[in-house]
XYZ file of C-alpha atoms in Angstrom:
621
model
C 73.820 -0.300 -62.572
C 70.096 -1.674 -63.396
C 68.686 -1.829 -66.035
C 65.455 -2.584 -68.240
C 65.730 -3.724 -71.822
C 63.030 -1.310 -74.286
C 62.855 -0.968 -77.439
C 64.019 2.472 -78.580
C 60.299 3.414 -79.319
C 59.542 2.189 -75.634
C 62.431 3.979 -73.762
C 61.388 7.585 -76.026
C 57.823 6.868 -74.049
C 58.814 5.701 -70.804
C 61.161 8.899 -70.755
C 58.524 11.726 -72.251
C 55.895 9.931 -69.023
C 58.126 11.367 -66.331
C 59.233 14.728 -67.253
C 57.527 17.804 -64.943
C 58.269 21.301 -65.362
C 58.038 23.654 -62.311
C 57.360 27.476 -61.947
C 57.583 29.427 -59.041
C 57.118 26.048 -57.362
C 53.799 25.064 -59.506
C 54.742 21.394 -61.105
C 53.118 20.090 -64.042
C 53.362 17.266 -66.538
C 55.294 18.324 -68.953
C 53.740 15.694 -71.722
C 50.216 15.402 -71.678
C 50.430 12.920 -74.457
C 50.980 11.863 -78.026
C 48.810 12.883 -81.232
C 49.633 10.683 -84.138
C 48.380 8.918 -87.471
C 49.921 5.469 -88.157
C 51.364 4.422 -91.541
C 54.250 1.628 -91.998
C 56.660 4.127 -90.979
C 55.621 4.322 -87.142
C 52.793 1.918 -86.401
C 54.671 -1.231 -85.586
C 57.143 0.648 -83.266
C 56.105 3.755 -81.498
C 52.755 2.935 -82.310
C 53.020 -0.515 -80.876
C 54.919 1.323 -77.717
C 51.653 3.702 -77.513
C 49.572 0.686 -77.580
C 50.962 -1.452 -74.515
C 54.082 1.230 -72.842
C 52.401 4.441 -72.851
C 51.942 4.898 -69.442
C 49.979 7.829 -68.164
C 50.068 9.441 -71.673
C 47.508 9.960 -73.632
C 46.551 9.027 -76.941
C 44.876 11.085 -79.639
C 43.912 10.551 -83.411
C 44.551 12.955 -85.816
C 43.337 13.308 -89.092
C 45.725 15.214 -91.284
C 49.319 15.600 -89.815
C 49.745 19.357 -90.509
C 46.505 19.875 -88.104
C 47.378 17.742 -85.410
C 50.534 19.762 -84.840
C 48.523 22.880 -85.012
C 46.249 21.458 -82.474
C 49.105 20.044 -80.161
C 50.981 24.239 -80.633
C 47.603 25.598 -79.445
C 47.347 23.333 -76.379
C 51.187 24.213 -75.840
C 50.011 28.418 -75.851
C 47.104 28.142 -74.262
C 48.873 26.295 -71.361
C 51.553 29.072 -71.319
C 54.013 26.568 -73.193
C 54.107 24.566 -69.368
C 52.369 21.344 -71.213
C 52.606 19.651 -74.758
C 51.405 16.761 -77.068
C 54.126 14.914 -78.907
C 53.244 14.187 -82.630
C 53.912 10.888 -84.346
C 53.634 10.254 -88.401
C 55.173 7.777 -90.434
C 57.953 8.364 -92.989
C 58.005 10.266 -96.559
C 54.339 12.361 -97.110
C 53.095 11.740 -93.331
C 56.213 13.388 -92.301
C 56.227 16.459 -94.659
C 52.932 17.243 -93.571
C 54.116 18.142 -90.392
C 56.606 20.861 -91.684
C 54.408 24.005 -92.095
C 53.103 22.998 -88.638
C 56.877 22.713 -87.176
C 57.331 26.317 -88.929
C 54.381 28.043 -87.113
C 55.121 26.549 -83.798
C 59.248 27.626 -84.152
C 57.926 31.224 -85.229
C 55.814 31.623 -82.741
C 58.174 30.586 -79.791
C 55.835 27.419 -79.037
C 57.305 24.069 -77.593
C 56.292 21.055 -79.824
C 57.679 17.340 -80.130
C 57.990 15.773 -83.509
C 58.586 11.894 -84.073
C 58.436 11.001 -87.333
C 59.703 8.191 -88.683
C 62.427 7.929 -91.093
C 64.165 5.364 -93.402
C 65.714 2.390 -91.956
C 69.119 2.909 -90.509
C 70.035 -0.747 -91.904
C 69.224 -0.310 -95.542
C 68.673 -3.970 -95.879
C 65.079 -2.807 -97.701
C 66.635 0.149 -99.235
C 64.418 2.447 -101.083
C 61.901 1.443 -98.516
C 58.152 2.562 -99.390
C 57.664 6.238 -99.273
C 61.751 7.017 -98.956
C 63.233 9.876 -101.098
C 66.256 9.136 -102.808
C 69.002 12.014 -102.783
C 71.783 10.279 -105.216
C 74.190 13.141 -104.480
C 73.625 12.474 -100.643
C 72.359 9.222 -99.471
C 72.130 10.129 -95.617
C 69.009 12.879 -96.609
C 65.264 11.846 -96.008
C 62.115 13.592 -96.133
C 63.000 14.510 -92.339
C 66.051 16.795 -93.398
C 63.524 19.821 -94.416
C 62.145 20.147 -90.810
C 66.288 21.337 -89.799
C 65.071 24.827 -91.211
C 62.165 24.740 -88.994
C 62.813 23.151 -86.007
C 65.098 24.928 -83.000
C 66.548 21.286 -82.138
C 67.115 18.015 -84.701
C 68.366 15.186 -84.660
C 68.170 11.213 -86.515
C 67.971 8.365 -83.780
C 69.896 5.938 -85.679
C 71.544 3.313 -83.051
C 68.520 2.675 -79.756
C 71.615 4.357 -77.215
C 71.586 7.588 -78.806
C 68.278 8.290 -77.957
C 69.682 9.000 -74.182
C 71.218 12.025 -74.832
C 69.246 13.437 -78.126
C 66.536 13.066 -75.465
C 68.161 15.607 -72.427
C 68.792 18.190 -75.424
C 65.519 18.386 -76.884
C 63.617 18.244 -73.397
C 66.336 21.319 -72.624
C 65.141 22.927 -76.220
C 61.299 22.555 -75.216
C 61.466 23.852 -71.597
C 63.520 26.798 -72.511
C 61.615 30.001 -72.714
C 64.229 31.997 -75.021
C 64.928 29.183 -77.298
C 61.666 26.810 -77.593
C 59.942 26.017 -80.903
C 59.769 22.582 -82.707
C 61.830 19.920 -81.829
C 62.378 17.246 -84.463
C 63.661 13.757 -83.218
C 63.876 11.248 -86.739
C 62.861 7.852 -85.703
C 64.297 5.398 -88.565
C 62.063 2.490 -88.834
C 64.160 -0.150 -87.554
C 65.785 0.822 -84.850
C 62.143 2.196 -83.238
C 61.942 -1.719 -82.930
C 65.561 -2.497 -81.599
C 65.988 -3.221 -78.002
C 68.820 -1.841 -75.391
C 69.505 -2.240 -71.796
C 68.596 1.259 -70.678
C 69.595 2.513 -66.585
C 66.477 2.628 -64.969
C 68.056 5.650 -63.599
C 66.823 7.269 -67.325
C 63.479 6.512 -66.632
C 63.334 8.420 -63.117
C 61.097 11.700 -62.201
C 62.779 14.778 -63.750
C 61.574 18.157 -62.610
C 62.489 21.330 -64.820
C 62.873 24.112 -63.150
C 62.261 27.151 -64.995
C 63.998 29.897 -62.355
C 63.013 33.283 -63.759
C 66.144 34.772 -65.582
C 67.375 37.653 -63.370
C 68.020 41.452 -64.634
C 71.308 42.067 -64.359
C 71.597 45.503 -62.128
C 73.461 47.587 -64.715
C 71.127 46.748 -67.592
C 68.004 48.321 -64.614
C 70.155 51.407 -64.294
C 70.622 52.182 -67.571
C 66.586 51.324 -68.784
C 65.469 53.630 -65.688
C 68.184 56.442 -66.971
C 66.639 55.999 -70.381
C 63.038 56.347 -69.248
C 64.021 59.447 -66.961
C 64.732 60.971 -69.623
C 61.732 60.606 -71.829
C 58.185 62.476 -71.534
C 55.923 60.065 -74.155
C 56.526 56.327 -73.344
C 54.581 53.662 -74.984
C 54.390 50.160 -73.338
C 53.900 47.334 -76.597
C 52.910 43.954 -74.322
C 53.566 41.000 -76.790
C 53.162 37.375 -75.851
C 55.960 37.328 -73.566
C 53.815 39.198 -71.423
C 51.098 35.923 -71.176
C 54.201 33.349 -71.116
C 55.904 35.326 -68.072
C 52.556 35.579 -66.388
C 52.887 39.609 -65.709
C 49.601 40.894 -66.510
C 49.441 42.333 -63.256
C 52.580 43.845 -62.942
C 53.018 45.151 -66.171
C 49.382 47.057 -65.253
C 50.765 48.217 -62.092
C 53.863 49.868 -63.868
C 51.951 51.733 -66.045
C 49.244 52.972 -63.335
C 52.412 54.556 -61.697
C 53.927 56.284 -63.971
C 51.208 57.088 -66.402
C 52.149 55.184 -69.229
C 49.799 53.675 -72.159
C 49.709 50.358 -72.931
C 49.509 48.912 -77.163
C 48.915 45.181 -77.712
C 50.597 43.005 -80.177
C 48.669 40.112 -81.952
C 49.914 37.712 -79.485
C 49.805 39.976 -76.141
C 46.213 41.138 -76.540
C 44.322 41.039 -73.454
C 47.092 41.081 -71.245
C 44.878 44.421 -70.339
C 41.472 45.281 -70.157
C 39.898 47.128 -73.183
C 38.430 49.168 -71.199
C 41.167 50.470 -69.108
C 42.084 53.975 -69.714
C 45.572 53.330 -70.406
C 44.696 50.331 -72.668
C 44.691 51.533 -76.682
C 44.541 48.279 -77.972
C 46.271 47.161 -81.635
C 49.371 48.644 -82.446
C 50.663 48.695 -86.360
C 49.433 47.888 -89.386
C 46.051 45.911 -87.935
C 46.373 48.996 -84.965
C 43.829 50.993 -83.312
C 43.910 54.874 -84.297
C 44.306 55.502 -80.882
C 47.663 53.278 -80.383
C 48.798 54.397 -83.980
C 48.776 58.494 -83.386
C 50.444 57.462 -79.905
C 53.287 55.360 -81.397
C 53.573 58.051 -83.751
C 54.493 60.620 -80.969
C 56.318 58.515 -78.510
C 59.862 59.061 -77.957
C 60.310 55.811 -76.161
C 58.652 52.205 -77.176
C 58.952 49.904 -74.054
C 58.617 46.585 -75.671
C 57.974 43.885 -73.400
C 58.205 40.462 -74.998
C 57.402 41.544 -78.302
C 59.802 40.400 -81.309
C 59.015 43.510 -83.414
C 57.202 42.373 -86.320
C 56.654 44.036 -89.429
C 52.757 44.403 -88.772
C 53.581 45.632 -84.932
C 56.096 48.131 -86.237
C 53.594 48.915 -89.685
C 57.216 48.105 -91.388
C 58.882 50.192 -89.283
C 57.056 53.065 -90.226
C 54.389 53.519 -86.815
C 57.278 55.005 -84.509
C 58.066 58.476 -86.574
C 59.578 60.883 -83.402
C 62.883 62.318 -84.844
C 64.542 61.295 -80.727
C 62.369 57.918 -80.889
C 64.381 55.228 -78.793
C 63.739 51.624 -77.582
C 63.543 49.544 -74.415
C 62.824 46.034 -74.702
C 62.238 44.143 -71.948
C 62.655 40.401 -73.015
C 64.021 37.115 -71.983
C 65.581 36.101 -75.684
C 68.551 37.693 -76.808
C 67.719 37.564 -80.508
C 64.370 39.543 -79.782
C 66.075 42.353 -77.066
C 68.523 44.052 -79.522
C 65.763 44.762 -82.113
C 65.062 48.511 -83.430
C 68.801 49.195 -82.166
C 67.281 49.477 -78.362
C 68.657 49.391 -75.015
C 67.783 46.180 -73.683
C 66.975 44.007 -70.560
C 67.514 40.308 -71.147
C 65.836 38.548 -68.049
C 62.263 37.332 -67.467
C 59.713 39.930 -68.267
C 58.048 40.188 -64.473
C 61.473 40.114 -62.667
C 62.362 42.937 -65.051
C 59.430 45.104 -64.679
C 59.136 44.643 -60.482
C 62.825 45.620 -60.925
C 62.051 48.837 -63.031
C 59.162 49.685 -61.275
C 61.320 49.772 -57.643
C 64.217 51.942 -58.897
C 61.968 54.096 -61.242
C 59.691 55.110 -58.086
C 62.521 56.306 -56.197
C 62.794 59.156 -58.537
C 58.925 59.923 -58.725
C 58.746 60.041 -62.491
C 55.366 60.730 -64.095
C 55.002 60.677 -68.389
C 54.672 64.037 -69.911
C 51.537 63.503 -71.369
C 48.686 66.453 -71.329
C 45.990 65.830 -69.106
C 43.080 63.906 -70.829
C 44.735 63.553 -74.229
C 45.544 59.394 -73.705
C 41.756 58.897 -72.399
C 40.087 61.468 -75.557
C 42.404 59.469 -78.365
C 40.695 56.236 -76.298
C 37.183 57.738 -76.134
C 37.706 58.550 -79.674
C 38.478 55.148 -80.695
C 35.729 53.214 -78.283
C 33.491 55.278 -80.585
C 34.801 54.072 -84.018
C 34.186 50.294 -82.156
C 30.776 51.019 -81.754
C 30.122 52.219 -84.940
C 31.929 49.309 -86.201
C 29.999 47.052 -84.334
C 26.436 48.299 -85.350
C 27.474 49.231 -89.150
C 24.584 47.694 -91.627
C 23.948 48.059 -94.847
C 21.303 47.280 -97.588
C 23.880 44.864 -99.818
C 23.979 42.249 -96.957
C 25.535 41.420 -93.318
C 28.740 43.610 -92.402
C 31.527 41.866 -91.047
C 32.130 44.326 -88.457
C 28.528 44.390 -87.540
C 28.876 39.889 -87.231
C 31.776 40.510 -84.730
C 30.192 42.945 -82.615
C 26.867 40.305 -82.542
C 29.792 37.581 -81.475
C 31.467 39.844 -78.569
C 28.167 40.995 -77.422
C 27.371 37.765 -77.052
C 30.331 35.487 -75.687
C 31.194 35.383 -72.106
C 34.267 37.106 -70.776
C 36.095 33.940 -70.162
C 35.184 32.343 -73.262
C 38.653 32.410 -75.993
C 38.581 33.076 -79.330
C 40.998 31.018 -81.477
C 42.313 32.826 -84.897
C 44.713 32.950 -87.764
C 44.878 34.449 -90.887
C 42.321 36.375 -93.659
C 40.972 39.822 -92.808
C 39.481 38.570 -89.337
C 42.859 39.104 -87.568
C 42.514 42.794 -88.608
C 39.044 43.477 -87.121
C 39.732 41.162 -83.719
C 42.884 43.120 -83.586
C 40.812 46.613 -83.427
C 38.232 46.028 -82.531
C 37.680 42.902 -80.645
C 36.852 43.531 -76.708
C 38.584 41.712 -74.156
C 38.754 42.077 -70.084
C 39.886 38.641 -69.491
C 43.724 37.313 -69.918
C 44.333 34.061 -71.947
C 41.107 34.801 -74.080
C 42.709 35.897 -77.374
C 44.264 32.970 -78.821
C 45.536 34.716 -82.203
C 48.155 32.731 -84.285
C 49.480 36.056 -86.196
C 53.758 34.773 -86.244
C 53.195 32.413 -89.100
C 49.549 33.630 -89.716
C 48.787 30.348 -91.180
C 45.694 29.285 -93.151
C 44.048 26.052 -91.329
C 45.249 26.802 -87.969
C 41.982 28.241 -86.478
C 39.647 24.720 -86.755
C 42.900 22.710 -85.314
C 43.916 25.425 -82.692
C 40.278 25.284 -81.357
C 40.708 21.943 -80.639
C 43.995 22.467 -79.063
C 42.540 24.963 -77.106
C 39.545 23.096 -75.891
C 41.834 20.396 -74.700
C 43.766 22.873 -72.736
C 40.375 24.427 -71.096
C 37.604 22.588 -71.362
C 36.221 24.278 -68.896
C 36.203 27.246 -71.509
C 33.620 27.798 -74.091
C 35.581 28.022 -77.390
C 35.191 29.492 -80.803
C 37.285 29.282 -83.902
C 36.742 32.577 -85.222
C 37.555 31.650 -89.653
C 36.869 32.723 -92.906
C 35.795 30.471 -95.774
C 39.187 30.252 -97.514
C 40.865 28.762 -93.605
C 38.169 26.405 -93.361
C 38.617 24.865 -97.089
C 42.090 24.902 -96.228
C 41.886 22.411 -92.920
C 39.079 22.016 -90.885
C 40.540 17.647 -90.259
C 40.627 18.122 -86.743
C 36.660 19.156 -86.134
C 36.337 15.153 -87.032
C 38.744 14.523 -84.385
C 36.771 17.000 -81.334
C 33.786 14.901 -82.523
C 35.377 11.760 -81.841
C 36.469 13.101 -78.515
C 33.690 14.660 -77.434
C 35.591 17.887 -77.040
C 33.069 21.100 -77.560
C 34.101 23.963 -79.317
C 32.183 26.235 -81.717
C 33.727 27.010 -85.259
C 32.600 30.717 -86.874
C 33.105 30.612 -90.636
C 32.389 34.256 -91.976
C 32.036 33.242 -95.434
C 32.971 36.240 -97.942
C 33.463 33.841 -101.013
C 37.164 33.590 -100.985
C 40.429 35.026 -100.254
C 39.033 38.623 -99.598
C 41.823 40.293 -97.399
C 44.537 39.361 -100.411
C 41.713 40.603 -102.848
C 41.712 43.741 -100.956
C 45.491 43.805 -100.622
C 45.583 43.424 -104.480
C 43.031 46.278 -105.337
C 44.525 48.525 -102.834
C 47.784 48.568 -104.829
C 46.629 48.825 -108.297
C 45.049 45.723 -109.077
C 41.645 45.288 -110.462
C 41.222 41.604 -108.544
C 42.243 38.455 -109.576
C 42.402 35.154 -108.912
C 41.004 35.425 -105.283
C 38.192 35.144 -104.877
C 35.569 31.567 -104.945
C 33.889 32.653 -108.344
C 32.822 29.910 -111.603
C 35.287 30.300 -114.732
C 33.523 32.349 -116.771
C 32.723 31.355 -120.492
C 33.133 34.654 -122.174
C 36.213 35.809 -120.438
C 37.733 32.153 -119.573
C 38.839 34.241 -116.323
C 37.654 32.995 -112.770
C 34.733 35.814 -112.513
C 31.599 34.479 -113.020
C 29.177 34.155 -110.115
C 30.478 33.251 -106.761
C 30.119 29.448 -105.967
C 27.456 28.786 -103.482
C 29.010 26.293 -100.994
C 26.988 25.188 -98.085
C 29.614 24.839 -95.365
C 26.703 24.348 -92.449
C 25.896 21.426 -94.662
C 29.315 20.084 -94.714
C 29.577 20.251 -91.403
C 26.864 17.841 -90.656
C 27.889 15.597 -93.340
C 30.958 15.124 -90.800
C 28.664 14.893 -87.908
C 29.019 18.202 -86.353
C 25.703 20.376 -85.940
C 25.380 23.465 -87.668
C 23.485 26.865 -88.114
C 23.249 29.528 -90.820
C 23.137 33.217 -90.063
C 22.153 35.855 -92.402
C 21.898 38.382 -89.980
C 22.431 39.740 -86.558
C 19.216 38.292 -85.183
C 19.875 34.790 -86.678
C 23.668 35.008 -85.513
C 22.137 36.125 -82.132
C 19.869 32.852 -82.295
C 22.644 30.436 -83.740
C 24.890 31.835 -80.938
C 22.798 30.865 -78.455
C 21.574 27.443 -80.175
C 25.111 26.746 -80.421
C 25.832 27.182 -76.949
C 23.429 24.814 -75.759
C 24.782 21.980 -77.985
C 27.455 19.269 -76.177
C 29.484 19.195 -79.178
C 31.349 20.579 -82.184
C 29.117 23.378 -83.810
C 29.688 25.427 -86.775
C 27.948 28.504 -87.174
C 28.383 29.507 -91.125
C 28.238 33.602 -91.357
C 27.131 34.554 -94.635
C 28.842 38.089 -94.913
C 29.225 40.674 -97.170
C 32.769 40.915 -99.043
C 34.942 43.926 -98.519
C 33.259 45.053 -95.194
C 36.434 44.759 -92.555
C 38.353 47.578 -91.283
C 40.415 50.022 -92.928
C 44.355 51.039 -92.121
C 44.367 53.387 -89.252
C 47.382 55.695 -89.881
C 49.431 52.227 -90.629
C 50.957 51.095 -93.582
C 52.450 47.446 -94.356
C 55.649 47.075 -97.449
C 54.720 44.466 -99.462
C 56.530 45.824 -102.067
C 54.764 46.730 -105.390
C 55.958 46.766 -109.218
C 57.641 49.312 -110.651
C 56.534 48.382 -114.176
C 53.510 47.911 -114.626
C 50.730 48.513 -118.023
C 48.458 49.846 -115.636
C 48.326 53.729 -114.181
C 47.383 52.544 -110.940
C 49.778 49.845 -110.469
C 52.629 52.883 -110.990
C 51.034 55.707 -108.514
C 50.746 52.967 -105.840
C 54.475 52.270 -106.544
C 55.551 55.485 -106.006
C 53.232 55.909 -102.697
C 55.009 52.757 -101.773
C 58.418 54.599 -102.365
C 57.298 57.658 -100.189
C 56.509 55.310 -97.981
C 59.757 53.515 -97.736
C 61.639 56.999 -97.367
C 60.017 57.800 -94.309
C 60.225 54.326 -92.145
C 63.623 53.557 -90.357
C 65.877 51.206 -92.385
C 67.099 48.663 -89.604
């Protein structure tokens, strides 16, 4: 047998350089490259590998750990989770950073590789800098927290072991029921130690991702199911993008009449302006979807894993003979909302419903017109939205509606958390697939600046926006140095509404009178954060980094800083001075976030027991 004597840190490279994935008989690069930051933990071994063995991978900076791996999850969606960046840190606070990244990527059922590095296997510098010292168990690091978060771990300590730690987590990323963050711990030493690897490692691999089949039985009894039903509602969640069944999934409900609901993560698998397409469903839902999903007496869920905002805490589906199809390829995801199930590839499984459910010419039950007035009814509300002003200052709804006017209909918007998700869930317009790039599993703070960046990498053919509020971009905005320093153009949108304003209106609508949310001076005479709001000059910021930058006031200066933006090569951020409190209301939804049931204040107790009304009426399980 031949072989070639690595280091461990140079076999875990030479390995990552030749692994494809192929679809339908499409092959890609799996690993596009490596993001990293260097400390003592990782720079003399992997980072020394990077610098002379990396081979056709790529290299990228990062400047704060927990946004790199945001950055490398977007590139991982936005490429339909068929390419990925591998993320490098050193030991103790480099590697924690990376958790709350590892978290959003395992929640959202995105592939990402993690190599930090860990204490040394030999001990012989035992506590080495930055090591955390467990006395009751010696064998834990800082790298044991990421178990809870990642789908696949494991601790390379001899150089061998890395062989077959390597075929599991390359088995992990590839697999489309199972994928999320895959941790391998490289301990300091041994990314340094050398071994006679088979060359035989080191050879082309080529993943095959064959489309998991429906079984025939499980068809039968989902076309019995639907036979039986007169309101269907399709809900397309991600799985829809990942499966690459758009089409299809249109098709199906063309035939048989059926409208279509969106999840965070499956809008614009349809046109908005379909007339089957009702956009949002749950507690950031359209009206339209919302008085549907009310009615229904069957929910088609097609990769969708039934979150609480989809299902408005299980409260949106209210039919007394209500019953669920899912259509999904994980397990875990197709027995939710006790439904019958199909467990196979999402296009296989709806070509394989549509051919047995035409045979029997079924048609939904609904009245002629009522799906297209509910969605005439609702395009309305958007427009209003879009063009609502008012004296006090610029509406949020009114700033979207300027952005969507504006942006092409290939362009992607990149989002996360705050009241935006809300709005772009209603109201935003899309007619293009792969254009909504909404991070709503984890909903995490600081993804939008990093996931722009991801995304850009992914398409830079693509104009890109990072679509923020204030409170996001104070919480991580690292990588917009790193696009600079790349030369990677994307166009950040801070609405700034002084603060955390969709908790502040989460707080108020259940009793509170506000506090502690929102980005206001501690006032003298109460010694309470309400004074005036602090004036922060994020445009200003932005060049400071070396980004340009335009403030809007107004729909014509957005219009103008749109367009100014645009024409820059560049990062750009566009600050959005906005007026707090102007999103979107609830929609016939509701979202349990549970509220005290003793409380000094009057309002605290009625919302309680509207919370407990509430609770009543939504299905338990």
């Amino acid at each position: 047998m031949k072989t070639i004597r690595l280091t461990m840190a140079q076999a875990l490279l030479k390995f990552l350089d030749q692994q494809y994935i192929s679809v339908d008989g499409e092959e890609t690069k799996f690993v596009r490259g490596v993001m990293g930051i260097f400390g003592h933990g990782n720079v003399i071994g992997i980072g020394e590998a990077l610098e002379r063995e990396s081979g056709k991978l790529i290299f990228l900076q990062g400047k704060n750990e927990q946004g790199m791996v945001h950055a490398a999850t977007a590139y991982a969606k936005q490429k339909n989770r068929l390419q990925i960046f591998a993320c490098t840190t050193s030991i103790g606070p480099g590697a924690l950073n990376m958790i709350t990244g590892a978290a959003t990527a395992t929640v959202n059922r995105i592939p990402v590789l993690l190599l930090p590095g860990d204490n040394f296997a030999s001990r012989q510098p035992d506590p080495v800098l930055q090591q955390l010292e467990v006395p009751s168990d010696y064998s834990i690091s800082a790298n044991d927290p990421f178990k809870s978060v990642s789908k696949f771990w494991d601790r390379i300590v001899r150089p061998e072991k890395l062989m077959s730690s390597l075929l599991q987590a390359i088995r992990v990323l590839t697999d489309p029921a199972d994928t999320g963050a895959v941790t391998l711990a490289l301990p300091q030493d041994v990314q340094a130690e050398a071994y006679d690897y088979p060359m035989d490692f080191f050879d082309k691999r080529v993943h095959r991702l064959d489309r998991r089949p429906a079984a025939p039985q499980a068809i039968e009894r989902a076309v019995e199911l639907i036979a039986s039903k007169k309101k269907p509602l399709i809900i397309a969640g991600g799985g829809v993008h990942y499966s690459g069944a758009e089409k299809e999934l249109l098709a199906f409900a063309e035939a048989f009449g059926i409208p279509i609901a969106e999840t965070q993560a499956g809008k614009s698998a349809v046109p908005w302006n379909h007339s089957l397409s009702l956009g949002g469903v749950g507690t950031t839902g359209t009206l339209a979807a919302n008085r549907i999903a009310a009615e229904a007496d069957l929910i088609i869920g097609v990769g969708t894993r039934y979150s609480d905002f989809t299902t408005a805490s299980k409260s949106a589906f209210r039919s007394p003979n209500v019953a669920f199809l899912n259509l999904n390829v994980s397990a875990f995801d197709s027995i939710k909302m006790q439904a019958e199930f199909v467990t196979a590839d999402a296009r296989v499984s709806i070509l394989a419903l549509h051919e047995q459910l035409s045979q029997s010419g079924y048609r939904s039950g609904y009245e002629e017109g009522y799906v297209k007035g509910l969605k005439a009814e609702w395009d309305g509300e958007v427009d209003r939205l879009y063009s609502l002003e008012s004296s006090k200052g610029f509406t949020q709804t009114r700033a979207l509606g300027v952005v969507n006017g504006f942006i092409g209909s290939k362009d992607v918007i990149v989002a996360a958390a705050g009241s935006l998700p809300g709005d772009l869930h209603r109201v935003w317009r899309t007619t293009e697939s792969k254009t909504y790039h909404m991070e709503y599993g984890f909903s995490c703070m600081g993804y939008e600046v990093s996931g722009a960046f991801g995304v850009a990498l992914a398409e830079p053919e693509r104009e890109v926006y990072a679509v923020l509020g204030d409170g996001s971009y104070l919480m991580l905005h690292s990588e917009l140095v790193t696009a600079i320093q790349e030369g990677v153009k994307f166009t950040v949108l801070l609405f700034d509404n002084h603060g955390f304003q969709c908790i502040h209106n989460l707080q108020r609508g259940h009793g509170s009178d506000g506090f502690g949310n929102e980005f206001r001076f501690r006032s003298k005479e109460t010694e309470r954060l309400n004074g005036n709001y602090m004036p922060i000059d994020f445009a200003a910021h932005a060049r400071s980094l070396g980004a340009a930058s335009y403030t809007a006031r107004n729909a014509e200066e957005l219009e103008q800083a749109l367009s100014q933006a645009k024409a820059e090569q560049g990062p750009v951020l566009v600050e959005i001075k906005v007026l707090p409190g102007t999103n979107t209301g609830g929609y016939d939804s509701w979202w349990n976030v549970g509220v005290p049931e003793v409380s000094k204040d009057d309002k605290v107790l009625k919302a309680h027991a509207e919370m407990q009304k509430r609770i009543q009426a939504a299905r338990p399980y």
